[in-house]
Short mmCIF file of N, CA, C and O in Angstrom, two decimals:
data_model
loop_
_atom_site.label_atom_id
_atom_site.label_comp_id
_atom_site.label_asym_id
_atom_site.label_seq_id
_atom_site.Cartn_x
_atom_site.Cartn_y
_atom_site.Cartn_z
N UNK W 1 -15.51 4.10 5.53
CA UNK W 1 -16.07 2.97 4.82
C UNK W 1 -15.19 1.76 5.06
O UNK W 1 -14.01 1.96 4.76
N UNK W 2 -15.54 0.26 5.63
CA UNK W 2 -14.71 -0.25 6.04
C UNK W 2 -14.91 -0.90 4.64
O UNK W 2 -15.91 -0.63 3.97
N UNK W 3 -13.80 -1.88 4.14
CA UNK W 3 -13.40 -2.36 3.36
C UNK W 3 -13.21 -3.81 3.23
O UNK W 3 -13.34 -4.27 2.09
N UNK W 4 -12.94 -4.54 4.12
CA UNK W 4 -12.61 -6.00 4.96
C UNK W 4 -13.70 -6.98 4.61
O UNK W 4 -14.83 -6.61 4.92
N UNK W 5 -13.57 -8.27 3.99
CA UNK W 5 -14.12 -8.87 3.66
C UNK W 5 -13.52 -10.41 4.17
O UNK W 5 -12.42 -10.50 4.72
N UNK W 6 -14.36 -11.54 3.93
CA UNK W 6 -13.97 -13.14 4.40
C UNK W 6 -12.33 -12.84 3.33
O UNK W 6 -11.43 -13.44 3.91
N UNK W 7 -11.83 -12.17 2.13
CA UNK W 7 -10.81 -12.91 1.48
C UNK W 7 -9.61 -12.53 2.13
O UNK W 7 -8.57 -12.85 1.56
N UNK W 8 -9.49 -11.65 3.67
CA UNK W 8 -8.17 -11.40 3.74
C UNK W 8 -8.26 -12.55 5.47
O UNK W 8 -7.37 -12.44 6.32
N UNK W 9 -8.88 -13.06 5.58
CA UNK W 9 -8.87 -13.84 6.86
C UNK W 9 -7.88 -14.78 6.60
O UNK W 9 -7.74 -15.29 5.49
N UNK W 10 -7.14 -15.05 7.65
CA UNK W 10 -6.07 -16.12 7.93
C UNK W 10 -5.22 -16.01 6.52
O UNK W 10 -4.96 -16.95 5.76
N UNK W 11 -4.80 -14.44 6.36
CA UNK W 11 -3.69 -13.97 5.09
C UNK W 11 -3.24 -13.55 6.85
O UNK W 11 -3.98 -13.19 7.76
N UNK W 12 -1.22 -13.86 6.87
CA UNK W 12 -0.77 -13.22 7.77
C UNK W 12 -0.27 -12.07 7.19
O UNK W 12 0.19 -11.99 6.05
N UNK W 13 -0.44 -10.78 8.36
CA UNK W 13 -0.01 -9.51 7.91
C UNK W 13 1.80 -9.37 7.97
O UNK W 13 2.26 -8.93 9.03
N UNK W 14 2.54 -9.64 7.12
CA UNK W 14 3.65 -9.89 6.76
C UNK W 14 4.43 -9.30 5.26
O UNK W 14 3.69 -9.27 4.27
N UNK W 15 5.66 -8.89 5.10
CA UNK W 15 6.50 -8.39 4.34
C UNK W 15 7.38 -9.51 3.79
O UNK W 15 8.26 -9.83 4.59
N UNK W 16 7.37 -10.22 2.58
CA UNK W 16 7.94 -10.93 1.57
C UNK W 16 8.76 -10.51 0.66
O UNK W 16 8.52 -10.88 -0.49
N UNK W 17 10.03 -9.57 0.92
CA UNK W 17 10.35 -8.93 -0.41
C UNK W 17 11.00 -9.60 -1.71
O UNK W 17 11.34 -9.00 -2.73
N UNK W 18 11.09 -10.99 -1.48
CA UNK W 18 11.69 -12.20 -1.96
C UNK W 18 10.87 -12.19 -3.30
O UNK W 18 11.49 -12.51 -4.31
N UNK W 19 9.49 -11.83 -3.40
CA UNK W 19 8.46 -12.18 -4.04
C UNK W 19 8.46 -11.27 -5.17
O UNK W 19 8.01 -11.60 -6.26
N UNK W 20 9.11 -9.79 -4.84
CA UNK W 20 9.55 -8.91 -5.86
C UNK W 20 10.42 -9.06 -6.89
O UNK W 20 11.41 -8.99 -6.16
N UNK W 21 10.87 -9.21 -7.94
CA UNK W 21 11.64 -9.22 -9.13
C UNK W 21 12.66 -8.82 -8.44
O UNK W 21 12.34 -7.76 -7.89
N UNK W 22 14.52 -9.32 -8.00
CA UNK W 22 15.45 -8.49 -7.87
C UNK W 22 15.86 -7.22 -8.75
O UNK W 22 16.14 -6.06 -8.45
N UNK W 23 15.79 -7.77 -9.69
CA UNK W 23 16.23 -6.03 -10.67
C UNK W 23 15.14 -5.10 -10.23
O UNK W 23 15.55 -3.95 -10.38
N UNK W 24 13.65 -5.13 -9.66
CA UNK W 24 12.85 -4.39 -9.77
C UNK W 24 12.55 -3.88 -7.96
O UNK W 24 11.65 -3.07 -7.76
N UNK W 25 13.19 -4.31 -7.02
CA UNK W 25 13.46 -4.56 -5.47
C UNK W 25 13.71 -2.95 -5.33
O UNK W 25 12.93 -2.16 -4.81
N UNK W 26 14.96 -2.66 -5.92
CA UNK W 26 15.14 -0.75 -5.56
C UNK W 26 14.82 -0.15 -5.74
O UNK W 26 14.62 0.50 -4.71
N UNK W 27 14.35 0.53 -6.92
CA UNK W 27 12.78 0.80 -7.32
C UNK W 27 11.78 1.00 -6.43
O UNK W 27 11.37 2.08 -5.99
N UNK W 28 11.32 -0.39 -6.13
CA UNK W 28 10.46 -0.68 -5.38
C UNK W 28 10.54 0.05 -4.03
O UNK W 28 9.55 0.54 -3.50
N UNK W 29 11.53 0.10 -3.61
CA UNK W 29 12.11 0.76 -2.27
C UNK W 29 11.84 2.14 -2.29
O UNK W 29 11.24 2.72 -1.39
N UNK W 30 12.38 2.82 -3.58
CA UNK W 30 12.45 4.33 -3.97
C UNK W 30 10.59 4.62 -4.18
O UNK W 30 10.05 5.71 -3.99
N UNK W 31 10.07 3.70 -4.49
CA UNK W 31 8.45 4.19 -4.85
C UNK W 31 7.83 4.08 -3.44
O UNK W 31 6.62 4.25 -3.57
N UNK W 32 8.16 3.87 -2.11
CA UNK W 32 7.58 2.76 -1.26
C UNK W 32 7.60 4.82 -0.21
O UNK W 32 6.66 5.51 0.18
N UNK W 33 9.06 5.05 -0.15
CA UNK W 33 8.60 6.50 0.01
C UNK W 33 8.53 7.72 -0.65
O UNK W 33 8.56 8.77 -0.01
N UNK W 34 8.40 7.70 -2.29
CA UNK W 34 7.25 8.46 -2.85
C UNK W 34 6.07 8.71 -2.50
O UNK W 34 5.49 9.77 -2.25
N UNK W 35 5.62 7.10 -2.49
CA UNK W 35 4.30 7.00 -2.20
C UNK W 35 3.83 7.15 -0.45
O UNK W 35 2.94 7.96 -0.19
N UNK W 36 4.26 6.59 0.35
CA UNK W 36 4.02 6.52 1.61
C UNK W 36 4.65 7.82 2.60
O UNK W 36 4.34 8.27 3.70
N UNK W 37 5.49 8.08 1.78
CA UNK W 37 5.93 9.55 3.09
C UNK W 37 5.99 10.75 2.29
O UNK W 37 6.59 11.79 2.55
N UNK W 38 5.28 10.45 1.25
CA UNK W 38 5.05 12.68 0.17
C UNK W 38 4.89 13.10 1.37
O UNK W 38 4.54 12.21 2.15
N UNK W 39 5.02 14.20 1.84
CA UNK W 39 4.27 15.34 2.64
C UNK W 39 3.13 16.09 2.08
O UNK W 39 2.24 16.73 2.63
N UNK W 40 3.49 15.77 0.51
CA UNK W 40 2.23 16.81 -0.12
C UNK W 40 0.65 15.82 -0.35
O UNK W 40 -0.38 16.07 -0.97
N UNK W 41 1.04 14.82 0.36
CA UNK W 41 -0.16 13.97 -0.27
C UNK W 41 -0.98 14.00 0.89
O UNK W 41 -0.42 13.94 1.98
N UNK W 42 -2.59 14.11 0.81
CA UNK W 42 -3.79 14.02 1.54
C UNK W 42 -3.90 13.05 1.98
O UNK W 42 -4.20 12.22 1.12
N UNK W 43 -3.77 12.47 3.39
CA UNK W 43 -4.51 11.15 4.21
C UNK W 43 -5.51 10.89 4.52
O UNK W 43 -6.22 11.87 4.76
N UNK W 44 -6.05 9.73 4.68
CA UNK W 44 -7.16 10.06 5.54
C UNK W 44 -7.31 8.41 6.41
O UNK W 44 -6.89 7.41 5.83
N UNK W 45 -7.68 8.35 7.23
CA UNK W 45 -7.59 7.17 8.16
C UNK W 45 -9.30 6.60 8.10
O UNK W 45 -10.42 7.04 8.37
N UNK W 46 -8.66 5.31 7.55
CA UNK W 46 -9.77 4.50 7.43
C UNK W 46 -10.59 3.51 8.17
O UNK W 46 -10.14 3.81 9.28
N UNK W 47 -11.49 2.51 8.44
CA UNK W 47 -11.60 1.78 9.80
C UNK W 47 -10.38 0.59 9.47
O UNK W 47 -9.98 0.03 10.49
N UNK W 48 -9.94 0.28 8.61
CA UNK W 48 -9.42 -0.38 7.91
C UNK W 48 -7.89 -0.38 7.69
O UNK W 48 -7.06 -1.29 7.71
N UNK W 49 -7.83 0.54 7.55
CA UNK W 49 -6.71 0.52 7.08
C UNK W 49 -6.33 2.40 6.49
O UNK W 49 -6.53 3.16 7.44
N UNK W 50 -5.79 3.25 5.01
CA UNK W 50 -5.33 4.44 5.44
C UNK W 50 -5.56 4.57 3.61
O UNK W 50 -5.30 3.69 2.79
N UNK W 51 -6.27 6.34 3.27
CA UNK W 51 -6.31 7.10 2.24
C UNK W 51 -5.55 7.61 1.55
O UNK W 51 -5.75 8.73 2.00
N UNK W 52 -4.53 7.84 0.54
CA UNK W 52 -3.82 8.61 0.21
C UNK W 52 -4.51 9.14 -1.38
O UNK W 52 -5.06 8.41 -2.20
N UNK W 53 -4.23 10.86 -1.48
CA UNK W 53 -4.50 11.39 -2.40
C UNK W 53 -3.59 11.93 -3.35
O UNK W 53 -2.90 12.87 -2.94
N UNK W 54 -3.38 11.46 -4.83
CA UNK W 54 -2.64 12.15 -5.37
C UNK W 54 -3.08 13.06 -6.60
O UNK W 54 -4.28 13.20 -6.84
N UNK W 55 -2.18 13.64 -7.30
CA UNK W 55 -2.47 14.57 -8.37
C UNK W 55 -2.65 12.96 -9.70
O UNK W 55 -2.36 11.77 -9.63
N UNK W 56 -3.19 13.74 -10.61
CA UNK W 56 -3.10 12.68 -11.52
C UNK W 56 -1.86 12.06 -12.39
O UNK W 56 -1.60 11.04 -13.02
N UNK W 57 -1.32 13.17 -12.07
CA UNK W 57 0.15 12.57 -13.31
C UNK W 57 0.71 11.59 -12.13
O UNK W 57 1.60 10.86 -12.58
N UNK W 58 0.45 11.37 -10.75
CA UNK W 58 0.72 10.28 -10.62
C UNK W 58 0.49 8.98 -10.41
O UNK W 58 0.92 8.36 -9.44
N UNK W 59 -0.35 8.39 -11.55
CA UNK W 59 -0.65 7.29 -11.97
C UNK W 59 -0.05 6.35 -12.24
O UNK W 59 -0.31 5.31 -11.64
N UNK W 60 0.88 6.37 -13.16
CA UNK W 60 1.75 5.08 -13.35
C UNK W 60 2.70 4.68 -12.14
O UNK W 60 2.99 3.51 -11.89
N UNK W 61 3.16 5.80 -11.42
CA UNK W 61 3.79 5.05 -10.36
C UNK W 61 3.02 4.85 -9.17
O UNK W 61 3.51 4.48 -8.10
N UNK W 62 1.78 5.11 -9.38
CA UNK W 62 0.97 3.72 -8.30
C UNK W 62 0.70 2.32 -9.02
O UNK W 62 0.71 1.18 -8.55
N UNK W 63 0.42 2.84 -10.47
CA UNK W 63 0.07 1.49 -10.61
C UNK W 63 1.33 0.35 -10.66
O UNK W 63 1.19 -0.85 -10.89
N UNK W 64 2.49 1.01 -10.40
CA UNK W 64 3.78 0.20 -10.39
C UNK W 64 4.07 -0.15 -8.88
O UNK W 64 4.35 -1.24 -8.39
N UNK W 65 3.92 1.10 -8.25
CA UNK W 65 3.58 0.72 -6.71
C UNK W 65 3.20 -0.87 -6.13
O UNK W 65 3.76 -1.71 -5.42
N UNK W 66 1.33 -0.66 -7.18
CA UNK W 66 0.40 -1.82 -6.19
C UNK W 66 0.68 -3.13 -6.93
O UNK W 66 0.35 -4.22 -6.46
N UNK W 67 1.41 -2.98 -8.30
CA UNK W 67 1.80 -4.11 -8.48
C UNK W 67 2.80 -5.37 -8.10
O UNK W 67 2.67 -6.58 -8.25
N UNK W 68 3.72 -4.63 -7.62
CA UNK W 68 4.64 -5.03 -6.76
C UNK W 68 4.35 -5.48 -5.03
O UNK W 68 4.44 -6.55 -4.44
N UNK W 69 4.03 -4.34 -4.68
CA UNK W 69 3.49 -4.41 -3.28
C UNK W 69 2.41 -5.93 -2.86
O UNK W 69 2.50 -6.89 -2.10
N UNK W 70 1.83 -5.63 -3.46
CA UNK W 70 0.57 -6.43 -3.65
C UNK W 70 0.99 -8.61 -3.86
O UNK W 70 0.39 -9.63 -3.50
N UNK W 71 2.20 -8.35 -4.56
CA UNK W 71 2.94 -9.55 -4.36
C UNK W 71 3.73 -9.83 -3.02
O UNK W 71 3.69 -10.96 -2.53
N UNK W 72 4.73 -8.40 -2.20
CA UNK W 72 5.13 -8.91 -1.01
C UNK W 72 4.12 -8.62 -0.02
O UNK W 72 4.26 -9.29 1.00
N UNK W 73 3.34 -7.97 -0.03
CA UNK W 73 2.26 -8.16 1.04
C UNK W 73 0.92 -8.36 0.51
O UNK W 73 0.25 -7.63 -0.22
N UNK W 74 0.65 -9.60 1.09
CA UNK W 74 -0.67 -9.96 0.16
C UNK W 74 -1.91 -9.99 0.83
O UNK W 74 -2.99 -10.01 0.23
N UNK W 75 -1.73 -10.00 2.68
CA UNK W 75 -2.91 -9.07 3.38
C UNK W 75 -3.42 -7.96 2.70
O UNK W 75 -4.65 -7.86 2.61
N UNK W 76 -2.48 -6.85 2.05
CA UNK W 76 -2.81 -5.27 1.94
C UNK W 76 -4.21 -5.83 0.78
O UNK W 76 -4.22 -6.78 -0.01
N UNK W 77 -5.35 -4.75 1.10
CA UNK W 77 -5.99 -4.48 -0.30
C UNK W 77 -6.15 -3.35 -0.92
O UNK W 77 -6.54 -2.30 -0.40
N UNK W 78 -5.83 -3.53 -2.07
CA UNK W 78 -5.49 -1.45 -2.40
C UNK W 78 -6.47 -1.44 -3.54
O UNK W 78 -6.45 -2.17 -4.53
N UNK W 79 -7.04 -0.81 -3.32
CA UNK W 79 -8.19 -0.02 -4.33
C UNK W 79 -7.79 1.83 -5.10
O UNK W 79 -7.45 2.81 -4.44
N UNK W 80 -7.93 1.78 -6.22
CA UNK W 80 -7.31 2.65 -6.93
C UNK W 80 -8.43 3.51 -7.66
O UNK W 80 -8.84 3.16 -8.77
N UNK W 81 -9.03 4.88 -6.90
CA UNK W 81 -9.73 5.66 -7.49
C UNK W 81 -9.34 6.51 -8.35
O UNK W 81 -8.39 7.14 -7.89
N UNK W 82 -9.72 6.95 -9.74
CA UNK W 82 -9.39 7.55 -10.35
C UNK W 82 -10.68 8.40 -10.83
O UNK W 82 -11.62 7.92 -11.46
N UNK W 83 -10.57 9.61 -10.47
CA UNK W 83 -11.09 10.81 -10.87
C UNK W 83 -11.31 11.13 -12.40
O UNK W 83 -10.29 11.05 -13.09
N UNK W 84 -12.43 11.45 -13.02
CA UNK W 84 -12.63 12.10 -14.29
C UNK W 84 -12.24 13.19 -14.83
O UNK W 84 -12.78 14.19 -14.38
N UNK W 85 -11.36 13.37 -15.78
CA UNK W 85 -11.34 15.38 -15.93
C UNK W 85 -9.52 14.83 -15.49
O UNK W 85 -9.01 15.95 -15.41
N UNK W 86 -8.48 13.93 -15.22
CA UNK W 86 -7.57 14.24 -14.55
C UNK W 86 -7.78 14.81 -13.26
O UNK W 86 -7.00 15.57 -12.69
N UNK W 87 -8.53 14.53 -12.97
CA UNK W 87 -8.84 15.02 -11.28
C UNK W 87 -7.94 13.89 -10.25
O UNK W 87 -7.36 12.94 -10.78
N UNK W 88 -7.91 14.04 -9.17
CA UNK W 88 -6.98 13.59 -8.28
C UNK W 88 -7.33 11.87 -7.92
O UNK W 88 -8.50 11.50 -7.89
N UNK W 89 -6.32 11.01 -7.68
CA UNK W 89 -6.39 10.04 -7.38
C UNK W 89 -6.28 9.56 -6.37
O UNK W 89 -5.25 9.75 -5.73
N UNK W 90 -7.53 8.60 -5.76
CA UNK W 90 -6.97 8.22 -4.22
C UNK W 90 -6.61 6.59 -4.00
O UNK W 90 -7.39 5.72 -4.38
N UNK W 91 -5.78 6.39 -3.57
CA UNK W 91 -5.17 5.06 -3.19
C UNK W 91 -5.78 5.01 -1.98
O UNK W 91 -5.97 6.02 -1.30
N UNK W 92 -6.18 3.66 -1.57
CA UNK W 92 -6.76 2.97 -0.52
C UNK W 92 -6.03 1.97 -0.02
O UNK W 92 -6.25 0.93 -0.64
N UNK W 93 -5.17 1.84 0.95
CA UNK W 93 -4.37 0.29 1.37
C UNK W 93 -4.97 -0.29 2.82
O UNK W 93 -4.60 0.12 3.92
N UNK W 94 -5.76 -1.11 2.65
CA UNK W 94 -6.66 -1.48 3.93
C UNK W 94 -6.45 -3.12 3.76
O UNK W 94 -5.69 -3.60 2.92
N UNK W 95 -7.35 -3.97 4.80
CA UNK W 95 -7.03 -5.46 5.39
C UNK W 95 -7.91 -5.76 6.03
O UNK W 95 -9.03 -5.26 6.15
N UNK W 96 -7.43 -6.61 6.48
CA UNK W 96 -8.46 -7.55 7.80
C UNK W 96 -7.50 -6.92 8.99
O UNK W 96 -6.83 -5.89 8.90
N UNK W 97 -7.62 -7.90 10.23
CA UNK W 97 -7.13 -7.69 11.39
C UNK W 97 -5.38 -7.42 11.22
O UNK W 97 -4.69 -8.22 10.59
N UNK W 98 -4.89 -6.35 11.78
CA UNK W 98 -3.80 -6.14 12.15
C UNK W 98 -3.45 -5.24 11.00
O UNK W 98 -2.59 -4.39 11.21
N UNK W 99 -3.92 -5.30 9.96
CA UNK W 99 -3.52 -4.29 9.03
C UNK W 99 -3.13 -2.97 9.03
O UNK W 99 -2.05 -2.55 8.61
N UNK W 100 -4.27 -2.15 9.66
CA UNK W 100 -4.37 -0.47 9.86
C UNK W 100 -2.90 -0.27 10.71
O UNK W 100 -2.06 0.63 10.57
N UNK W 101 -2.90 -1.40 11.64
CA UNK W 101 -1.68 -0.89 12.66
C UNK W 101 -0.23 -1.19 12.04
O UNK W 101 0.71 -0.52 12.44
N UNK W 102 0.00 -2.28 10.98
CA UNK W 102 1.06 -2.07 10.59
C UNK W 102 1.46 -0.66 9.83
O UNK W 102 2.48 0.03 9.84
N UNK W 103 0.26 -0.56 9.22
CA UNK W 103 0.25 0.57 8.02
C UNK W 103 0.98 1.89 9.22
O UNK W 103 2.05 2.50 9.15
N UNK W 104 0.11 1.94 10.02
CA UNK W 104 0.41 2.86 10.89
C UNK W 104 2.21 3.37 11.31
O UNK W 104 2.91 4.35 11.06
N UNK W 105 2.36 2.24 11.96
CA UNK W 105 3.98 2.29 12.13
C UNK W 105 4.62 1.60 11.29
O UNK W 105 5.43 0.81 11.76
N UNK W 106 4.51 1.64 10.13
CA UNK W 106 5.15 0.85 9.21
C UNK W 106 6.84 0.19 9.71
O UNK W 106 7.91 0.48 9.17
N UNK W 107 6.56 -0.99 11.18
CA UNK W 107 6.57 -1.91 11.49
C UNK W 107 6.00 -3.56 10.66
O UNK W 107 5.27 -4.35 11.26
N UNK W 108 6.47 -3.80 9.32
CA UNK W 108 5.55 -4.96 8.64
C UNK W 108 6.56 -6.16 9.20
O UNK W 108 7.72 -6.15 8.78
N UNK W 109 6.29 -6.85 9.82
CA UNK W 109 7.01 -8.33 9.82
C UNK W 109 7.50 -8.96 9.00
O UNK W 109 6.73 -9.42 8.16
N UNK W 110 9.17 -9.30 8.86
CA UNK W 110 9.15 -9.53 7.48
C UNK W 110 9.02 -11.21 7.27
O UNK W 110 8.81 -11.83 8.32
N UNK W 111 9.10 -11.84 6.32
CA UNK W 111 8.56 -13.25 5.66
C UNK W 111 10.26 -14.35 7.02
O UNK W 111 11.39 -13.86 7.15
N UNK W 112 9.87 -15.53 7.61
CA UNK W 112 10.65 -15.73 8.33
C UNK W 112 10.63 -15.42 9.92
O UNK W 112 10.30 -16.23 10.79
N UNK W 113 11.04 -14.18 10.10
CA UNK W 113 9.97 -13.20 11.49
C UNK W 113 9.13 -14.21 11.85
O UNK W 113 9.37 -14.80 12.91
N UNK W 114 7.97 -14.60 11.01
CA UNK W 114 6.87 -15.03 11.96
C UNK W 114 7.08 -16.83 12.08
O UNK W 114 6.19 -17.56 12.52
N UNK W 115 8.23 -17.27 11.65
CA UNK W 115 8.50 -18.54 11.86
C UNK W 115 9.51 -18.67 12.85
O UNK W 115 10.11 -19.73 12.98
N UNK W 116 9.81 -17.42 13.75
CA UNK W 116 11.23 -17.59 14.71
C UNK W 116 10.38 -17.93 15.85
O UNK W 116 10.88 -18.18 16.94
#
């Protein structure tokens, strides 16, 4: 299901970590591979961008995740399914152009980078 709409056009696909709260930056770091390198979590590759599935108790640290994230990269669009019953949750982080491939090699350009 592609996801991509006119609001992520001419957003550059770029990493701002400036934009994060310093007290809240390491954290941020420590949730970044919770979330992105579990081994136990379900993928799935999107036209867009990439699926991740979790159990339900982990909820609050996505929603701490996309809150943060979502300020240094503001291409990403993350959509947050939540299952009935405590059933499993799937995170969605998709874009416009260039997105899927950063996601991919999580290679993100950081803020600066694209002014050298």
């Amino acid at each position: 299901m592609a996801t991509t709409d006119d609001t992520t056009q001419g957003i550059p696909v770029m990493c701002d970590l400036g934009a994060i709260p310093a007290g809240e930056l390491a954290e941020h770091q420590r949730l970044i591979e919770r979330v992105w390198h579990d081994p136990t979590v379900e993928r799935e590759e999107l036209p867009d961008g990439f699926g991740l599935r979790f159990s339900a108790d982990r909820y609050p640290e996505l929603v701490s995740f996309i809150a943060n994230e979502r300020l240094c990269c503001p291409a990403f669009r993350f959509t947050l399914e939540v299952s009935p019953g405590q059933g499993p949750i799937w995170l969605r982080i998709s874009g416009g152009p260039g997105v899927k491939e950063v996601l991919a090699t999580g290679d993100i350009p950081q803020l600066g980078e694209l002014e050298r």
